[in-house]
XYZ file of C-alpha atoms in Angstrom:
617
model
C -6.434 -36.250 -3.887
C -3.669 -35.009 -1.567
C -1.041 -37.366 -0.336
C -0.142 -37.348 3.380
C 3.411 -36.324 4.129
C 5.565 -38.954 5.829
C 4.928 -38.845 9.565
C 2.046 -36.368 9.173
C -1.675 -36.792 9.649
C -3.854 -37.855 6.774
C -6.233 -35.188 5.604
C -9.545 -35.383 7.289
C -12.450 -35.799 4.892
C -12.477 -35.326 1.163
C -10.407 -32.714 -0.537
C -12.648 -29.749 -1.460
C -13.319 -29.334 -5.127
C -11.064 -26.797 -6.803
C -12.588 -23.388 -7.184
C -13.817 -22.232 -10.557
C -11.426 -20.683 -13.008
C -10.593 -17.028 -12.548
C -13.010 -14.615 -14.316
C -11.523 -13.281 -17.567
C -12.417 -9.716 -18.662
C -12.861 -8.914 -22.386
C -9.519 -8.371 -24.183
C -8.854 -4.702 -24.905
C -8.991 -3.753 -28.606
C -5.557 -2.890 -30.032
C -6.399 0.779 -30.336
C -7.530 0.970 -26.684
C -4.396 -0.900 -25.579
C -2.184 1.534 -27.548
C -4.056 4.486 -26.036
C -3.403 3.120 -22.553
C 0.306 2.493 -23.217
C 1.034 5.762 -25.083
C 1.264 8.069 -21.987
C 3.954 5.781 -20.521
C 5.941 5.858 -23.803
C 5.987 9.668 -24.076
C 8.804 10.259 -21.505
C 11.009 7.971 -23.618
C 10.147 9.491 -26.991
C 13.751 10.526 -27.719
C 15.069 6.995 -27.205
C 12.153 5.542 -29.119
C 12.674 7.947 -32.029
C 16.331 6.931 -32.138
C 15.283 3.269 -32.089
C 12.884 3.884 -35.006
C 15.729 5.528 -36.977
C 18.005 2.637 -36.184
C 15.224 0.257 -37.285
C 15.216 1.969 -40.664
C 18.991 1.624 -40.921
C 18.781 -2.006 -39.785
C 16.098 -2.739 -42.405
C 18.272 -1.100 -45.039
C 21.358 -3.183 -44.076
C 19.289 -6.367 -44.057
C 18.087 -5.610 -47.621
C 21.523 -4.506 -48.803
C 23.252 -7.747 -47.822
C 21.526 -9.974 -50.452
C 22.213 -7.385 -53.135
C 25.880 -7.157 -52.067
C 26.242 -10.947 -52.224
C 24.624 -10.976 -55.692
C 27.104 -8.314 -56.756
C 29.993 -10.482 -55.451
C 28.711 -13.394 -57.515
C 28.428 -11.194 -60.612
C 31.944 -9.760 -60.113
C 33.421 -13.259 -59.779
C 31.658 -14.359 -62.963
C 32.995 -11.331 -64.802
C 36.537 -11.793 -63.453
C 36.651 -8.272 -62.041
C 38.439 -7.385 -58.731
C 36.387 -8.742 -55.833
C 38.050 -6.958 -52.937
C 36.092 -3.660 -53.069
C 32.734 -5.427 -53.304
C 33.737 -7.865 -50.470
C 34.764 -4.901 -48.291
C 31.400 -3.307 -48.921
C 29.631 -6.543 -47.885
C 31.647 -6.741 -44.650
C 30.855 -3.097 -43.910
C 27.140 -3.657 -44.429
C 27.178 -6.676 -42.093
C 29.062 -4.813 -39.371
C 26.777 -1.772 -39.631
C 23.744 -4.049 -39.294
C 25.169 -5.694 -36.180
C 26.089 -2.406 -34.470
C 22.716 -0.887 -35.387
C 20.803 -3.850 -33.993
C 22.762 -3.847 -30.700
C 22.298 -0.096 -30.138
C 18.608 -0.282 -31.017
C 18.092 -3.153 -28.593
C 19.855 -1.226 -25.776
C 17.656 1.875 -26.309
C 14.512 -0.259 -26.309
C 15.496 -2.253 -23.235
C 16.083 1.021 -21.371
C 12.779 2.448 -22.568
C 11.041 -0.783 -21.585
C 12.426 -0.655 -18.093
C 11.165 2.929 -17.785
C 7.692 1.913 -19.014
C 7.559 -0.915 -16.461
C 8.568 1.507 -13.685
C 5.890 4.010 -14.763
C 3.127 1.403 -14.998
C 4.121 -0.183 -11.689
C 4.099 3.223 -10.040
C 0.600 3.945 -11.431
C -0.641 0.550 -10.260
C 0.841 0.781 -6.784
C -0.452 4.349 -6.422
C -3.923 3.202 -7.517
C -3.867 0.211 -5.140
C -2.749 2.375 -2.212
C -5.745 4.697 -2.754
C -8.459 2.101 -3.499
C -11.677 2.444 -1.617
C -11.918 -0.014 1.242
C -14.836 -1.800 -0.456
C -12.873 -2.241 -3.722
C -9.792 -3.558 -1.811
C -11.799 -5.972 0.302
C -13.429 -7.491 -2.826
C -10.047 -8.606 -4.293
C -7.274 -10.903 -3.144
C -3.802 -9.607 -2.441
C -2.178 -12.378 -4.526
C -4.017 -11.478 -7.686
C -3.318 -7.748 -7.269
C 0.375 -8.443 -6.696
C 0.567 -10.608 -9.796
C -0.616 -7.603 -11.822
C 2.105 -5.399 -10.382
C 4.847 -7.962 -11.018
C 4.062 -10.432 -13.806
C 1.713 -8.390 -15.992
C 3.975 -5.299 -15.985
C 6.928 -7.467 -16.973
C 4.969 -8.585 -20.047
C 4.643 -4.909 -21.034
C 8.465 -4.580 -21.178
C 8.517 -7.314 -23.830
C 5.992 -5.349 -25.889
C 8.404 -2.408 -26.035
C 11.663 -4.314 -26.380
C 10.691 -7.180 -28.705
C 7.136 -6.384 -29.691
C 6.096 -3.132 -31.260
C 9.511 -2.139 -32.646
C 10.432 -5.605 -33.815
C 7.110 -5.460 -35.589
C 8.148 -2.155 -37.182
C 11.526 -3.478 -38.303
C 9.875 -6.650 -39.614
C 7.334 -4.804 -41.667
C 9.965 -2.462 -43.144
C 12.238 -5.345 -44.057
C 9.329 -7.353 -45.471
C 8.106 -4.491 -47.678
C 11.607 -3.646 -48.834
C 12.305 -7.241 -49.749
C 9.106 -7.366 -51.775
C 10.048 -4.264 -53.762
C 13.573 -5.572 -54.545
C 12.265 -9.024 -55.437
C 9.746 -7.449 -57.829
C 12.613 -5.653 -59.596
C 14.693 -8.828 -59.837
C 11.957 -11.268 -61.026
C 8.203 -10.575 -60.890
C 7.378 -14.173 -61.822
C 9.295 -15.624 -58.897
C 7.749 -12.991 -56.657
C 4.222 -14.145 -57.588
C 5.126 -17.688 -56.509
C 6.571 -16.338 -53.236
C 3.497 -14.276 -52.474
C 1.229 -17.268 -52.845
C 3.171 -18.992 -50.033
C 3.174 -15.821 -47.937
C -0.616 -15.570 -48.177
C -0.952 -19.089 -46.792
C 1.201 -18.224 -43.791
C -0.647 -14.907 -43.321
C -4.005 -16.667 -43.263
C -2.747 -19.034 -40.564
C -1.527 -16.100 -38.457
C -4.849 -14.262 -38.828
C -6.896 -17.295 -37.787
C -4.701 -18.116 -34.771
C -4.338 -14.519 -33.480
C -8.059 -14.122 -32.943
C -7.923 -16.830 -30.267
C -4.420 -16.171 -28.946
C -5.312 -12.905 -27.175
C -8.169 -14.451 -25.208
C -6.139 -17.510 -24.289
C -3.141 -15.432 -23.171
C -5.396 -13.258 -21.002
C -6.981 -16.392 -19.480
C -3.494 -17.714 -18.658
C -2.518 -14.544 -16.859
C -5.806 -14.540 -14.921
C -5.197 -18.090 -13.780
C -1.643 -17.152 -12.677
C -3.215 -14.384 -10.595
C -5.643 -16.880 -9.039
C -2.724 -19.182 -8.208
C -0.873 -16.296 -6.531
C -4.004 -15.618 -4.510
C -4.149 -19.254 -3.391
C -0.484 -19.217 -2.349
C -1.050 -16.023 -0.388
C -3.999 -17.632 1.408
C -1.768 -20.478 2.584
C 1.179 -18.308 3.613
C -1.101 -15.874 5.424
C -2.575 -18.556 7.688
C 0.303 -21.082 7.896
C 0.088 -21.619 11.660
C -3.704 -21.938 11.621
C -3.567 -24.478 8.823
C -0.983 -26.610 10.592
C -2.796 -26.440 13.905
C -6.007 -27.472 12.159
C -4.429 -30.321 10.221
C -5.642 -28.623 7.035
C -2.301 -28.015 5.320
C -2.642 -30.808 2.801
C -6.189 -29.832 1.947
C -5.171 -26.227 1.327
C -2.153 -27.363 -0.663
C -4.522 -29.356 -2.844
C -6.275 -26.063 -3.663
C -2.955 -24.424 -4.543
C -1.995 -27.371 -6.734
C -5.374 -27.239 -8.453
C -4.918 -23.510 -9.137
C -1.431 -24.186 -10.516
C -2.904 -26.959 -12.707
C -5.503 -24.563 -14.087
C -2.740 -22.049 -14.876
C -0.819 -24.822 -16.629
C -3.868 -25.938 -18.633
C -4.537 -22.341 -19.721
C -0.914 -21.978 -20.784
C -1.038 -25.249 -22.714
C -4.161 -24.096 -24.588
C -2.372 -20.888 -25.636
C 0.787 -22.874 -26.489
C -1.273 -25.222 -28.687
C -2.411 -22.301 -30.815
C 1.109 -20.878 -31.036
C 2.384 -24.321 -31.994
C -0.020 -24.462 -34.966
C 1.467 -21.257 -36.313
C 5.001 -22.739 -36.650
C 4.171 -25.672 -38.937
C 1.822 -23.630 -41.075
C 4.474 -20.990 -41.596
C 7.207 -23.588 -42.138
C 5.209 -25.451 -44.795
C 4.520 -22.234 -46.666
C 8.164 -21.117 -46.466
C 9.605 -24.499 -47.498
C 7.151 -24.625 -50.382
C 8.247 -21.176 -51.492
C 11.910 -22.230 -51.511
C 11.261 -25.354 -53.478
C 9.169 -23.525 -56.060
C 11.626 -20.617 -56.369
C 14.657 -22.867 -56.817
C 12.874 -25.151 -59.292
C 11.300 -22.407 -61.348
C 14.318 -20.126 -60.975
C 16.673 -22.842 -62.223
C 14.474 -23.281 -65.270
C 14.479 -19.539 -65.927
C 18.289 -19.425 -65.641
C 18.547 -22.334 -68.108
C 16.228 -20.533 -70.559
C 18.135 -17.260 -70.192
C 15.231 -15.324 -68.662
C 17.356 -14.517 -65.613
C 20.997 -14.756 -64.511
C 22.661 -16.819 -61.798
C 23.543 -13.671 -59.881
C 19.906 -12.488 -60.003
C 18.685 -15.900 -58.844
C 21.192 -15.903 -55.968
C 20.087 -12.376 -54.993
C 16.409 -13.391 -55.177
C 16.958 -16.477 -53.000
C 18.836 -14.427 -50.420
C 16.024 -11.874 -50.470
C 13.619 -14.753 -49.980
C 15.608 -15.596 -46.818
C 15.325 -11.943 -45.815
C 11.569 -12.126 -46.424
C 11.086 -15.406 -44.591
C 13.021 -14.421 -41.443
C 10.716 -11.441 -40.809
C 7.742 -13.726 -41.458
C 8.900 -16.098 -38.702
C 9.656 -13.144 -36.430
C 6.198 -11.776 -37.184
C 4.598 -14.845 -35.584
C 6.759 -14.508 -32.485
C 6.290 -10.739 -32.307
C 2.523 -11.055 -32.643
C 2.535 -13.524 -29.729
C 4.442 -10.970 -27.615
C 2.045 -8.212 -28.583
C -0.945 -10.359 -27.654
C 0.633 -11.112 -24.243
C 1.167 -7.354 -23.788
C -2.436 -6.595 -24.694
C -3.584 -9.196 -22.201
C -1.332 -7.620 -19.539
C -2.676 -4.150 -20.387
C -6.217 -5.488 -20.032
C -5.486 -6.644 -16.467
C -3.631 -3.431 -15.694
C -6.525 -1.372 -17.049
C -8.955 -3.359 -14.882
C -7.062 -2.236 -11.758
C -6.705 1.355 -12.980
C -10.482 1.507 -13.324
C -11.155 0.457 -9.709
C -12.627 3.246 -7.568
C -10.280 5.242 -5.366
C -10.902 7.541 -2.418
C -11.756 11.029 -3.656
C -13.426 14.150 -2.506
C -17.163 13.787 -3.198
C -19.629 16.684 -3.241
C -21.956 16.774 -0.285
C -25.374 15.334 -1.227
C -28.529 17.244 -0.282
C -29.360 16.989 3.387
C -32.070 14.437 4.197
C -35.041 16.026 5.987
C -37.904 14.447 7.854
C -41.146 16.031 6.620
C -42.904 15.092 9.860
C -40.266 16.844 11.905
C -39.594 13.825 14.065
C -36.534 11.689 14.558
C -36.625 8.070 13.330
C -38.017 5.542 15.745
C -35.447 4.340 18.259
C -32.997 7.183 17.659
C -31.265 8.881 20.534
C -31.274 12.689 20.334
C -27.883 14.270 19.885
C -26.443 15.080 23.302
C -24.553 18.284 23.873
C -23.543 18.319 27.560
C -20.656 20.429 28.676
C -18.083 21.290 25.982
C -19.033 21.643 22.318
C -19.075 18.269 20.540
C -15.995 17.294 18.546
C -17.826 14.427 16.816
C -21.494 14.247 15.872
C -23.615 11.581 14.205
C -26.777 13.146 12.836
C -29.503 10.759 11.635
C -26.758 8.519 10.069
C -27.794 5.680 7.781
C -25.550 3.229 5.984
C -26.259 0.245 3.746
C -23.999 -2.439 2.283
C -23.478 -2.539 -1.511
C -26.207 -5.181 -1.802
C -28.673 -2.812 -0.131
C -28.729 -4.497 3.322
C -29.003 -1.736 5.955
C -26.326 -1.609 8.628
C -27.192 1.640 10.367
C -30.630 3.283 10.684
C -30.935 6.897 11.812
C -28.128 6.934 14.404
C -27.710 10.247 16.254
C -25.463 11.119 19.171
C -22.691 13.570 19.986
C -19.210 13.113 21.491
C -18.188 16.187 23.536
C -14.613 17.389 23.179
C -12.200 15.983 25.802
C -14.510 13.134 26.872
C -14.623 9.388 26.418
C -17.558 7.747 24.670
C -18.020 3.973 24.469
C -20.033 2.106 21.817
C -21.426 -1.172 23.088
C -23.910 -3.765 21.852
C -24.083 -7.231 20.350
C -21.942 -8.226 17.350
C -23.274 -6.863 14.068
C -24.968 -3.863 15.702
C -22.910 -1.375 13.630
C -20.277 -0.240 16.123
C -17.179 -0.670 13.858
C -19.140 0.705 10.906
C -19.596 3.958 12.739
C -15.819 4.324 13.085
C -15.353 3.565 9.382
C -17.763 6.370 8.535
C -15.732 8.842 10.603
C -12.563 7.849 8.737
C -14.532 7.910 5.445
C -13.503 4.365 4.650
C -17.187 4.187 3.715
C -19.617 6.955 2.926
C -22.912 7.500 4.677
C -26.104 6.556 2.838
C -28.062 9.211 4.691
C -27.585 11.889 7.385
C -24.136 13.270 8.190
C -21.060 12.711 10.336
C -19.410 15.922 11.555
C -15.982 16.451 13.058
C -15.384 19.886 14.593
C -18.839 20.911 13.372
C -18.020 20.267 9.670
C -19.339 17.313 7.634
C -16.516 14.879 7.012
C -17.356 14.837 3.322
C -16.585 18.552 3.124
C -13.120 18.118 4.643
C -10.006 17.068 2.663
C -9.255 13.446 3.525
C -5.650 14.216 4.571
C -6.727 17.040 6.892
C -9.549 14.949 8.369
C -7.401 11.947 9.053
C -4.655 14.082 10.564
C -7.160 14.846 13.326
C -7.851 11.137 13.934
C -6.089 8.180 15.480
C -7.507 4.754 14.689
C -6.768 1.306 16.110
C -8.474 -1.386 14.027
C -9.987 -4.484 15.485
C -7.201 -6.787 14.265
C -4.488 -4.245 15.206
C -2.254 -4.668 12.133
C 1.480 -4.424 12.630
C 3.808 -3.739 9.698
C 6.957 -5.743 8.955
C 9.943 -3.743 10.164
C 11.360 -2.529 13.448
C 9.602 -1.583 16.672
C 10.439 2.064 16.125
C 9.258 2.090 12.483
C 5.876 0.825 13.584
C 5.509 3.333 16.399
C 6.435 6.475 14.409
C 4.199 5.576 11.439
C 1.925 8.539 12.170
C 4.582 10.677 13.895
C 7.831 10.366 11.903
C 9.490 13.175 13.871
C 8.946 11.573 17.300
C 12.031 11.313 19.553
C 13.147 8.156 21.311
C 11.952 9.611 24.605
C 8.458 10.145 23.189
C 8.425 6.640 21.719
C 9.444 5.126 25.058
C 6.754 7.162 26.873
C 4.122 5.757 24.489
C 5.422 2.202 25.194
C 5.270 2.944 28.923
C 1.631 4.006 28.602
C 0.604 0.579 27.262
C 2.978 -1.543 29.383
C 5.398 -2.474 26.586
C 8.561 -0.813 27.853
C 10.229 -4.204 28.224
C 10.242 -4.676 24.437
C 12.590 -1.712 24.105
C 14.882 -2.846 26.947
C 15.986 -6.155 25.429
C 18.149 -7.092 22.478
C 18.402 -4.343 19.859
C 15.816 -2.174 21.612
C 13.713 0.009 19.344
C 15.546 -1.499 16.339
C 14.127 -4.953 17.123
C 12.278 -6.575 14.198
C 8.629 -7.446 14.752
C 8.349 -9.836 11.800
C 5.803 -9.950 8.984
C 2.431 -8.721 10.320
C 4.025 -8.685 13.799
C 4.473 -12.467 13.968
C 7.338 -12.103 16.481
C 4.965 -10.484 18.976
C 2.083 -11.976 20.921
C -1.490 -11.042 20.079
C -1.748 -8.784 23.127
C 1.607 -7.113 22.297
C 0.417 -6.358 18.754
C -2.758 -4.848 20.129
C -0.930 -2.637 22.584
C 1.701 -1.659 19.997
C -1.048 -0.431 17.675
C -2.513 1.593 20.570
C 0.893 3.032 21.438
C 1.301 4.093 17.809
C -2.017 5.922 17.984
C -1.166 7.604 21.292
C 2.089 8.873 19.736
C 0.336 10.402 16.725
C -1.008 13.985 16.984
C -4.682 13.203 16.341
C -7.139 14.886 18.718
C -9.860 12.232 18.245
C -8.916 8.609 18.962
C -11.067 5.824 17.529
C -10.362 2.488 19.213
C -12.028 -0.661 17.913
C -11.940 -3.414 20.576
C -8.609 -2.237 22.084
C -8.635 -4.924 24.794
C -9.675 -7.869 22.613
C -6.335 -9.701 23.024
C -5.332 -8.533 26.521
C -5.324 -10.410 29.804
C -6.746 -8.894 32.972
C -3.419 -7.337 34.076
C -2.703 -5.679 30.755
C -6.336 -4.626 30.384
C -5.969 -2.731 33.677
C -2.759 -1.079 32.354
C -4.463 -0.139 29.129
C -7.469 1.252 31.004
C -5.099 3.581 32.837
C -3.489 4.569 29.520
C -6.852 5.353 28.015
C -7.772 7.464 31.032
C -4.525 9.435 30.648
C -5.140 9.857 26.898
C -8.701 11.052 27.546
C -7.346 13.933 29.627
C -5.772 15.419 26.453
C -7.922 13.959 23.669
C -11.424 12.812 22.787
C -11.917 9.031 22.719
C -14.480 6.835 21.027
C -14.055 3.189 22.085
C -15.872 0.187 20.664
C -15.946 -2.514 23.358
C -17.452 -5.883 24.077
C -15.872 -5.978 27.543
C -17.863 -3.503 29.551
C -15.283 -3.529 32.313
C -13.030 -1.476 30.030
C -15.561 1.310 29.543
C -17.772 1.447 32.650
C -16.110 4.696 33.702
C -16.715 6.394 30.303
C -18.365 9.793 30.251
C -20.955 8.421 27.872
C -21.946 4.939 26.717
C -24.047 4.538 23.567
C -25.962 1.270 23.167
C -26.391 0.012 19.611
C -28.829 -2.690 18.561
C -29.644 -3.767 14.998
C -28.155 -0.617 13.526
C -29.918 1.807 15.879
C -28.699 3.800 18.869
C -31.283 2.714 21.414
C -29.870 4.331 24.585
C -27.108 6.596 25.853
C -25.866 7.622 29.269
C -23.440 6.605 31.988
C -23.005 3.083 33.287
C -25.326 3.733 36.240
C -27.984 5.397 34.092
C -28.023 2.618 31.519
C -28.397 -0.079 34.160
C -31.706 1.601 34.957
C -32.850 2.656 31.488
C -31.582 0.048 29.001
C -32.670 -3.606 29.281
C -30.043 -4.625 26.690
C -27.221 -2.908 28.557
C -28.301 -4.468 31.852
C -28.344 -7.855 30.109
C -24.787 -7.318 28.792
C -23.604 -6.180 32.239
C -25.238 -9.152 33.947
C -23.730 -11.597 31.448
C -20.248 -10.176 32.103
C -20.795 -10.344 35.897
C -20.622 -6.562 36.375
C -23.945 -6.637 38.202
C -25.912 -9.424 39.815
C -29.087 -10.827 38.222
C -32.206 -8.768 38.863
């Protein structure tokens, strides 16, 4: 239960139950994970090859040190000069240290490059996701994959795969040398190693799943934090801050619990390995001392064997840690792969045209209108359904002549905004076709198509940055004079005449502007861009009467040079449009001018009467 802050209101009602844990995809098999990582390692193959060579040298120096110490002991026993052997030992130690430092530098640099490459791939994929795929996922979870999961991949390169290589080389080399020194003591050692290996094998099967679950819960927590930060003012105004915080805390607790479960498994590995290692030392020292006493081995050989046992044990401990890092990396690659498999916008082949065997248009459809100039935009028997199969548009047909203004009106949910999304190809039609300039939009390259369009969304998003940066988003070469003219057209010139002018910051998502200013800024940005077809979704939604009048004048001026399609709930904004199309339940039920529709469309007359544009009949 949340605790009220001092001086703040107590949360109203019970705290909502925490949402279910984040869904966890299946962990990638090691081979699939390696296949996914390999392309990002190729650009660093020279550094990696050098690191592999240095790993061989490092393994050699690690194995040479016990033998050098054993030789020192033997020389002392024999009374021979010790200085040459001692100098050799120092040289081996220094070579091992330099080799290890250089190898780590090369791997750290390669790891940073891998992280950059994976992050670039992820960000590129995210920037090109289909609108449906993006809308189905939270920003916080996607951001956690770009930041946290890619960082885990660096550890795989720097202290995972290549530590594993050095560990295996040292381990195998130690076994060979120990077999030459004393096969009996080696058999005792291997018995202990098998115990530790069994513990690692049992634990690793669970560790990958638990690590992936932890990272999924961290992504869910990031999503919960983003939800709070994205609606901070609304939450405070609603007195819901503490309740939402309870959800964030619950998500953080789930992330902690998942981490603890993974830590519990890792913690079991340490004692199992330690017991096996300590047992090996006790047995080797006891049995080795007896073999020295019986003359079956020498003191120097026993010292060398014990030091090799240290050399064997240290890689064994590192193996546990390295395997944990590798499992974390595989979990990270699983989440990265999940994003890289999401659908992106792409050029799709045009499906076969849908024909009506009866030769008649669907019921309720309005025939395509071609008055005056040739149409720039055409909807021909357009149908669209949501992913669950629910129809949103049913056989919509109408034309927008070049250089005219067309308004789309109707009740909420009638399909007005969906039509604009189909023009932009944010969604694809389920049937029929949308044509711009006489060519189906699916046959046009996306970049070329969108260069012909200007689009103001319903919520008029504003990017963090300066006033000028927002305005020239679609026209980076625009001069200050052109920018100021666009601001004049929407009644925002005063924003550029105070403080730092066009360099003024607008804040994250335009928080330093009013709702109406954000709306008009988005429209000014569209007017500045070179698109010949402007799509405006509720452009006056946040404007008062005065600014609505200014904007109406701006739209009239824009219509003299461009073709406009305007979605509107306020009919006062569009009564002077060249054409008004009435949509109802996904169908275009009427089209004409304001005067014509008052006579021919009961729904339009009802809307006009409700908004006091005409008196009741």
